[in-house]
PDB file of C-alpha atoms and ligand atoms in Angstrom:
ATOM      1  CA  MET A  20     -13.686   9.370 -76.110  1.00 61.00           C
ATOM      2  CA  ALA A  21     -17.440  10.624 -76.597  1.00 67.00           C
ATOM      3  CA  SER A  22     -20.037   8.082 -75.297  1.00 65.00           C
ATOM      4  CA  PRO A  23     -21.806   6.692 -78.564  1.00 70.00           C
ATOM      5  CA  ALA A  24     -25.420   7.893 -79.108  1.00 91.00           C
ATOM      6  CA  TRP A  25     -26.592   4.637 -78.561  1.00 92.00           C
ATOM      7  CA  HIS A  26     -25.542   1.152 -77.612  1.00 94.00           C
ATOM      8  CA  TYR A  27     -28.022  -1.083 -79.574  1.00 95.00           C
ATOM      9  CA  VAL A  28     -29.974  -0.868 -82.454  1.00 96.00           C
ATOM     10  CA  LEU A  29     -33.208  -3.028 -82.121  1.00 97.00           C
ATOM     11  CA  LYS A  30     -35.850  -3.742 -85.064  1.00 96.00           C
ATOM     12  CA  PHE A  31     -39.358  -3.655 -83.344  1.00 96.00           C
ATOM     13  CA  ILE A  32     -42.702  -4.409 -85.508  1.00 94.00           C
ATOM     14  CA  ILE A  33     -46.205  -3.808 -84.580  1.00 94.00           C
ATOM     15  CA  THR A  34     -48.699  -6.399 -85.502  1.00 93.00           C
ATOM     16  CA  GLY A  35     -52.766  -6.614 -84.811  1.00 93.00           C
ATOM     17  CA  ASP A  36     -55.650  -6.162 -86.457  1.00 92.00           C
ATOM     18  CA  ALA A  37     -56.605  -3.037 -88.590  1.00 90.00           C
ATOM     19  CA  ALA A  38     -57.855   0.315 -86.536  1.00 91.00           C
ATOM     20  CA  VAL A  39     -56.304  -1.011 -83.403  1.00 95.00           C
ATOM     21  CA  GLY A  40     -54.155   1.751 -83.018  1.00 94.00           C
ATOM     22  CA  LYS A  41     -50.658   0.563 -84.354  1.00 93.00           C
ATOM     23  CA  SER A  42     -49.890   3.630 -86.514  1.00 90.00           C
ATOM     24  CA  SER A  43     -50.892   5.642 -83.170  1.00 93.00           C
ATOM     25  CA  LEU A  44     -48.829   3.585 -80.941  1.00 95.00           C
ATOM     26  CA  LEU A  45     -45.913   4.295 -82.894  1.00 93.00           C
ATOM     27  CA  VAL A  46     -46.341   8.178 -83.700  1.00 92.00           C
ATOM     28  CA  ARG A  47     -47.093   8.536 -80.071  1.00 95.00           C
ATOM     29  CA  LEU A  48     -43.556   6.996 -79.474  1.00 94.00           C
ATOM     30  CA  THR A  49     -41.906   8.710 -81.575  1.00 92.00           C
ATOM     31  CA  ASP A  50     -43.647  12.112 -81.802  1.00 88.00           C
ATOM     32  CA  GLN A  51     -45.364  12.728 -78.665  1.00 87.00           C
ATOM     33  CA  ARG A  52     -48.591  13.241 -80.359  1.00 87.00           C
ATOM     34  CA  PHE A  53     -52.288  11.812 -81.301  1.00 90.00           C
ATOM     35  CA  LEU A  54     -53.777  12.135 -84.359  1.00 81.00           C
ATOM     36  CA  ALA A  55     -58.015  11.734 -83.578  1.00 82.00           C
ATOM     37  CA  ASN A  56     -58.716  11.047 -87.647  1.00 79.00           C
ATOM     38  CA  PRO A  57     -55.472   9.747 -89.176  1.00 75.00           C
ATOM     39  CA  ASP A  58     -56.089   8.897 -92.754  1.00 73.00           C
ATOM     40  CA  PRO A  59     -56.125   5.088 -92.936  1.00 66.00           C
ATOM     41  CA  THR A  60     -54.880   4.830 -96.388  1.00 59.00           C
ATOM     42  CA  LEU A  61     -51.622   6.522 -95.476  1.00 63.00           C
ATOM     43  CA  GLY A  62     -50.456   4.170 -92.612  1.00 62.00           C
ATOM     44  CA  VAL A  63     -47.382   5.048 -90.734  1.00 62.00           C
ATOM     45  CA  GLU A  64     -44.371   2.980 -91.665  1.00 80.00           C
ATOM     46  CA  PHE A  65     -41.840   3.190 -89.862  1.00 86.00           C
ATOM     47  CA  GLY A  66     -40.551   5.484 -86.798  1.00 91.00           C
ATOM     48  CA  SER A  67     -37.099   5.864 -84.915  1.00 94.00           C
ATOM     49  CA  LYS A  68     -36.823   6.594 -81.056  1.00 95.00           C
ATOM     50  CA  LEU A  69     -33.709   6.707 -78.830  1.00 95.00           C
ATOM     51  CA  LEU A  70     -34.935   5.037 -75.568  1.00 95.00           C
ATOM     52  CA  THR A  71     -32.816   5.142 -72.246  1.00 94.00           C
ATOM     53  CA  LEU A  72     -33.595   1.951 -70.646  1.00 93.00           C
ATOM     54  CA  PRO A  73     -33.982   2.409 -66.419  1.00 89.00           C
ATOM     55  CA  GLY A  74     -31.063   1.176 -64.496  1.00 87.00           C
ATOM     56  CA  PRO A  75     -27.677   1.976 -63.376  1.00 85.00           C
ATOM     57  CA  GLU A  76     -26.118   1.615 -66.951  1.00 87.00           C
ATOM     58  CA  ALA A  77     -28.508   4.005 -68.577  1.00 88.00           C
ATOM     59  CA  THR A  78     -28.582   2.116 -71.708  1.00 93.00           C
ATOM     60  CA  VAL A  79     -29.336   3.814 -74.966  1.00 96.00           C
ATOM     61  CA  ILE A  80     -31.395   1.654 -77.277  1.00 96.00           C
ATOM     62  CA  LYS A  81     -32.005   3.014 -81.033  1.00 97.00           C
ATOM     63  CA  LEU A  82     -35.442   1.383 -81.579  1.00 96.00           C
ATOM     64  CA  GLN A  83     -36.100   1.128 -85.416  1.00 96.00           C
ATOM     65  CA  CYS A  84     -40.051   0.347 -85.522  1.00 95.00           C
ATOM     66  CA  TRP A  85     -42.177  -1.057 -88.098  1.00 91.00           C
ATOM     67  CA  ASP A  86     -45.795  -0.696 -88.352  1.00 87.00           C
ATOM     68  CA  THR A  87     -47.629  -2.677 -91.128  1.00 77.00           C
ATOM     69  CA  ALA A  88     -49.027   0.347 -92.779  1.00 65.00           C
ATOM     70  CA  GLY A  89     -52.389  -0.652 -93.372  1.00 61.00           C
ATOM     71  CA  THR A  90     -51.284  -3.885 -95.226  1.00 64.00           C
ATOM     72  CA  GLU A  91     -52.740  -6.383 -92.442  1.00 64.00           C
ATOM     73  CA  SER A  92     -56.615  -6.243 -93.853  1.00 60.00           C
ATOM     74  CA  PHE A  93     -55.089  -7.960 -97.123  1.00 61.00           C
ATOM     75  CA  ARG A  94     -52.841 -10.535 -94.924  1.00 60.00           C
ATOM     76  CA  SER A  95     -50.406  -9.600 -97.099  1.00 60.00           C
ATOM     77  CA  ILE A  96     -47.541  -9.180 -94.546  1.00 65.00           C
ATOM     78  CA  THR A  97     -44.479 -10.780 -95.785  1.00 66.00           C
ATOM     79  CA  ARG A  98     -41.595 -12.816 -94.466  1.00 71.00           C
ATOM     80  CA  SER A  99     -39.476  -9.731 -94.760  1.00 76.00           C
ATOM     81  CA  TYR A 100     -41.400  -7.609 -92.241  1.00 82.00           C
ATOM     82  CA  TYR A 101     -40.787 -10.110 -89.489  1.00 87.00           C
ATOM     83  CA  ARG A 102     -36.975 -10.680 -90.223  1.00 88.00           C
ATOM     84  CA  GLY A 103     -34.630  -9.954 -88.055  1.00 92.00           C
ATOM     85  CA  ALA A 104     -37.211  -8.410 -85.636  1.00 95.00           C
ATOM     86  CA  ALA A 105     -35.852  -8.365 -81.724  1.00 97.00           C
ATOM     87  CA  GLY A 106     -39.095  -7.092 -80.489  1.00 97.00           C
ATOM     88  CA  CYS A 107     -42.909  -7.329 -81.519  1.00 96.00           C
ATOM     89  CA  LEU A 108     -46.139  -5.549 -80.032  1.00 97.00           C
ATOM     90  CA  LEU A 109     -49.093  -7.555 -80.632  1.00 97.00           C
ATOM     91  CA  VAL A 110     -51.740  -4.759 -80.266  1.00 97.00           C
ATOM     92  CA  TYR A 111     -55.911  -5.327 -79.476  1.00 98.00           C
ATOM     93  CA  ASP A 112     -58.418  -2.674 -78.801  1.00 98.00           C
ATOM     94  CA  VAL A 113     -59.622  -3.180 -75.195  1.00 97.00           C
ATOM     95  CA  THR A 114     -63.014  -2.388 -76.386  1.00 97.00           C
ATOM     96  CA  SER A 115     -63.236  -4.941 -79.211  1.00 97.00           C
ATOM     97  CA  ARG A 116     -63.267  -8.808 -78.385  1.00 97.00           C
ATOM     98  CA  ARG A 117     -62.791  -9.785 -82.127  1.00 97.00           C
ATOM     99  CA  SER A 118     -59.312  -7.657 -82.149  1.00 97.00           C
ATOM    100  CA  PHE A 119     -58.474  -9.626 -78.938  1.00 98.00           C
ATOM    101  CA  ASP A 120     -59.678 -13.024 -80.377  1.00 98.00           C
ATOM    102  CA  ASN A 121     -57.559 -12.678 -83.437  1.00 96.00           C
ATOM    103  CA  ILE A 122     -54.393 -12.225 -81.562  1.00 97.00           C
ATOM    104  CA  ARG A 123     -53.796 -15.662 -81.539  1.00 97.00           C
ATOM    105  CA  THR A 124     -53.531 -15.595 -85.360  1.00 93.00           C
ATOM    106  CA  TRP A 125     -51.214 -12.646 -85.196  1.00 93.00           C
ATOM    107  CA  LEU A 126     -49.129 -14.888 -82.579  1.00 95.00           C
ATOM    108  CA  GLU A 127     -48.986 -17.984 -85.153  1.00 93.00           C
ATOM    109  CA  ASP A 128     -47.865 -15.389 -87.603  1.00 89.00           C
ATOM    110  CA  VAL A 129     -44.763 -14.005 -85.518  1.00 92.00           C
ATOM    111  CA  ARG A 130     -43.681 -17.432 -84.394  1.00 93.00           C
ATOM    112  CA  THR A 131     -43.819 -18.958 -88.122  1.00 91.00           C
ATOM    113  CA  HIS A 132     -41.907 -15.767 -89.708  1.00 89.00           C
ATOM    114  CA  ALA A 133     -39.991 -14.269 -87.145  1.00 91.00           C
ATOM    115  CA  ASP A 134     -36.917 -15.321 -85.339  1.00 91.00           C
ATOM    116  CA  ALA A 135     -37.410 -17.767 -82.317  1.00 90.00           C
ATOM    117  CA  HIS A 136     -36.149 -15.507 -79.897  1.00 92.00           C
ATOM    118  CA  VAL A 137     -38.213 -12.278 -80.398  1.00 95.00           C
ATOM    119  CA  SER A 138     -39.522 -10.813 -77.561  1.00 97.00           C
ATOM    120  CA  CYS A 139     -43.199 -10.109 -77.432  1.00 97.00           C
ATOM    121  CA  ILE A 140     -45.460  -7.798 -75.609  1.00 98.00           C
ATOM    122  CA  LEU A 141     -49.275  -8.085 -75.603  1.00 98.00           C
ATOM    123  CA  VAL A 142     -50.655  -4.294 -75.646  1.00 98.00           C
ATOM    124  CA  GLY A 143     -54.400  -3.699 -74.844  1.00 98.00           C
ATOM    125  CA  ASN A 144     -54.723  -0.200 -76.575  1.00 98.00           C
ATOM    126  CA  LYS A 145     -57.339   2.433 -76.018  1.00 97.00           C
ATOM    127  CA  VAL A 146     -57.761   1.896 -72.284  1.00 97.00           C
ATOM    128  CA  ASP A 147     -58.830   6.078 -72.198  1.00 96.00           C
ATOM    129  CA  LEU A 148     -62.038   4.982 -73.899  1.00 95.00           C
ATOM    130  CA  CYS A 149     -62.792   3.225 -70.450  1.00 92.00           C
ATOM    131  CA  GLN A 150     -62.277   5.827 -68.159  1.00 89.00           C
ATOM    132  CA  GLY A 151     -63.407   8.985 -67.618  1.00 81.00           C
ATOM    133  CA  ASP A 152     -67.093  10.245 -67.160  1.00 81.00           C
ATOM    134  CA  ASP A 153     -68.646   8.189 -69.658  1.00 80.00           C
ATOM    135  CA  PRO A 154     -66.765   5.372 -70.066  1.00 83.00           C
ATOM    136  CA  LYS A 155     -67.594   2.919 -73.038  1.00 84.00           C
ATOM    137  CA  GLU A 156     -67.647  -0.762 -72.095  1.00 83.00           C
ATOM    138  CA  ARG A 157     -64.913  -3.062 -72.000  1.00 91.00           C
ATOM    139  CA  ALA A 158     -64.740  -6.070 -74.078  1.00 96.00           C
ATOM    140  CA  VAL A 159     -61.529  -7.341 -72.670  1.00 97.00           C
ATOM    141  CA  PRO A 160     -61.112  -7.940 -68.776  1.00 96.00           C
ATOM    142  CA  THR A 161     -57.375  -7.056 -67.884  1.00 96.00           C
ATOM    143  CA  GLU A 162     -57.163 -10.514 -66.218  1.00 97.00           C
ATOM    144  CA  LEU A 163     -58.229 -12.375 -69.192  1.00 98.00           C
ATOM    145  CA  ALA A 164     -55.340 -10.886 -71.472  1.00 98.00           C
ATOM    146  CA  GLU A 165     -53.205 -11.238 -68.409  1.00 98.00           C
ATOM    147  CA  GLN A 166     -54.018 -14.970 -68.344  1.00 98.00           C
ATOM    148  CA  PHE A 167     -53.261 -15.387 -72.034  1.00 98.00           C
ATOM    149  CA  ALA A 168     -49.885 -13.787 -71.875  1.00 98.00           C
ATOM    150  CA  ALA A 169     -48.520 -15.847 -69.060  1.00 98.00           C
ATOM    151  CA  GLU A 170     -49.988 -18.838 -70.932  1.00 98.00           C
ATOM    152  CA  GLU A 171     -48.250 -17.857 -74.246  1.00 97.00           C
ATOM    153  CA  GLY A 172     -45.050 -16.542 -72.635  1.00 96.00           C
ATOM    154  CA  LEU A 173     -45.684 -13.057 -73.358  1.00 98.00           C
ATOM    155  CA  LEU A 174     -45.078  -9.619 -71.498  1.00 98.00           C
ATOM    156  CA  PHE A 175     -48.411  -7.784 -71.115  1.00 98.00           C
ATOM    157  CA  THR A 176     -49.636  -4.302 -70.483  1.00 98.00           C
ATOM    158  CA  GLU A 177     -52.485  -1.841 -71.453  1.00 98.00           C
ATOM    159  CA  ALA A 178     -51.852   1.498 -73.097  1.00 98.00           C
ATOM    160  CA  SER A 179     -53.201   4.394 -74.450  1.00 98.00           C
ATOM    161  CA  ALA A 180     -51.996   5.686 -77.775  1.00 97.00           C
ATOM    162  CA  ARG A 181     -54.521   8.979 -77.171  1.00 96.00           C
ATOM    163  CA  SER A 182     -53.226   9.936 -73.737  1.00 96.00           C
ATOM    164  CA  GLY A 183     -49.916   8.437 -73.792  1.00 97.00           C
ATOM    165  CA  GLU A 184     -50.415   5.968 -70.908  1.00 97.00           C
ATOM    166  CA  GLY A 185     -47.915   2.861 -70.873  1.00 97.00           C
ATOM    167  CA  VAL A 186     -46.889   3.567 -74.718  1.00 97.00           C
ATOM    168  CA  GLU A 187     -43.061   4.220 -73.815  1.00 96.00           C
ATOM    169  CA  ALA A 188     -43.311   1.479 -70.897  1.00 96.00           C
ATOM    170  CA  ALA A 189     -44.589  -1.054 -73.252  1.00 97.00           C
ATOM    171  CA  PHE A 190     -41.473  -0.728 -75.960  1.00 97.00           C
ATOM    172  CA  THR A 191     -39.114  -0.271 -72.828  1.00 96.00           C
ATOM    173  CA  ARG A 192     -40.246  -3.566 -71.167  1.00 96.00           C
ATOM    174  CA  ALA A 193     -39.622  -5.624 -74.527  1.00 97.00           C
ATOM    175  CA  ALA A 194     -36.380  -3.949 -74.995  1.00 96.00           C
ATOM    176  CA  GLN A 195     -35.360  -5.097 -71.635  1.00 96.00           C
ATOM    177  CA  GLU A 196     -36.206  -8.441 -72.238  1.00 95.00           C
ATOM    178  CA  VAL A 197     -34.355  -8.207 -75.755  1.00 96.00           C
ATOM    179  CA  LEU A 198     -31.292  -7.370 -73.564  1.00 94.00           C
ATOM    180  CA  ALA A 199     -31.849 -10.112 -70.731  1.00 92.00           C
ATOM    181  CA  LYS A 200     -31.241 -12.463 -73.406  1.00 85.00           C
ATOM    182  CA  VAL A 201     -27.761 -11.024 -75.234  1.00 80.00           C
TER     183      VAL A 201
HETATM  184  P1  GDP B  12     -54.224   0.821 -86.982  1.00 83.95           P
HETATM  185  O1  GDP B  12     -54.733   0.825 -88.135  1.00 83.95           O
HETATM  186  O2  GDP B  12     -53.932  -0.224 -86.193  1.00 83.95           O
HETATM  187  O3  GDP B  12     -52.493   1.525 -87.363  1.00 83.95           O
HETATM  188  O4  GDP B  12     -54.889   2.087 -86.338  1.00 83.95           O
HETATM  189  P2  GDP B  12     -54.785   3.553 -86.258  1.00 83.95           P
HETATM  190  O5  GDP B  12     -53.778   4.052 -85.248  1.00 83.95           O
HETATM  191  O6  GDP B  12     -54.839   4.063 -87.448  1.00 83.95           O
HETATM  192  O7  GDP B  12     -56.228   3.862 -85.395  1.00 83.95           O
HETATM  193  C1  GDP B  12     -57.667   3.777 -85.923  1.00 83.95           C
HETATM  194  C2  GDP B  12     -58.518   4.696 -84.903  1.00 83.95           C
HETATM  195  O8  GDP B  12     -58.297   4.495 -83.448  1.00 83.95           O
HETATM  196  C3  GDP B  12     -57.983   6.104 -85.412  1.00 83.95           C
HETATM  197  O9  GDP B  12     -59.379   6.967 -85.290  1.00 83.95           O
HETATM  198  C4  GDP B  12     -57.011   6.594 -83.946  1.00 83.95           C
HETATM  199  O10 GDP B  12     -57.504   7.742 -83.802  1.00 83.95           O
HETATM  200  C5  GDP B  12     -57.890   5.627 -82.942  1.00 83.95           C
HETATM  201  N1  GDP B  12     -57.123   5.158 -81.633  1.00 83.95           N
HETATM  202  C6  GDP B  12     -56.014   4.655 -82.049  1.00 83.95           C
HETATM  203  N2  GDP B  12     -55.385   4.603 -80.688  1.00 83.95           N
HETATM  204  C7  GDP B  12     -56.353   4.993 -79.811  1.00 83.95           C
HETATM  205  C8  GDP B  12     -56.398   5.340 -78.541  1.00 83.95           C
HETATM  206  O11 GDP B  12     -55.529   5.142 -77.685  1.00 83.95           O
HETATM  207  N3  GDP B  12     -57.522   5.638 -77.818  1.00 83.95           N
HETATM  208  C9  GDP B  12     -58.608   5.893 -78.573  1.00 83.95           C
HETATM  209  N4  GDP B  12     -59.587   6.792 -78.392  1.00 83.95           N
HETATM  210  N5  GDP B  12     -58.632   6.225 -79.912  1.00 83.95           N
HETATM  211  C10 GDP B  12     -57.588   5.588 -80.589  1.00 83.95           C
END
């Protein structure tokens, strides 16, 4: 018998302030590209991706990933968005302290509306801006985010939707944690 195309289907959601790069992370994951000037009114709502988890069993996950598609600024994210989510990316921008401080509110939302066992990974996006010849000042030290994640029981990584660094790894780590609980 042919092996199935995937072993598990997991719903993932991406939350965080407007403009931290949520849609860009989704597009990078599903389409391997980066748009420098995406239309902010045309948020990407949904993307699907097959991920093969590292390990001898080569488990294949079909990720069905939802983005807030621009509604985060109206705080109109509804319960149905969170319902059934196995994984959640909580995204901030490493050059915006405010976006990091607001993670507390996003986490409260997730804890209020999502299933209790949802696996969350804190993602510091746009690290590319702090690298290279003319780096922009970092507003959120890695250690600070690491400590917050440890206190709140979140996974943590930094990433760049622009370069692709850390993006697939972020989704993969959260998916691994989901499966570890099955
Ligand atoms: P969203 O509102 O959270 O979905 O954010 P978007 O994905 O629309 O991104 C907001 C802006 O940040 C856009 O101009 C993106 O091109 C830019 N952006 C997103 N991710 C990155 C990144 O990793 N590096 C850099 N330099 N810019 C990014």
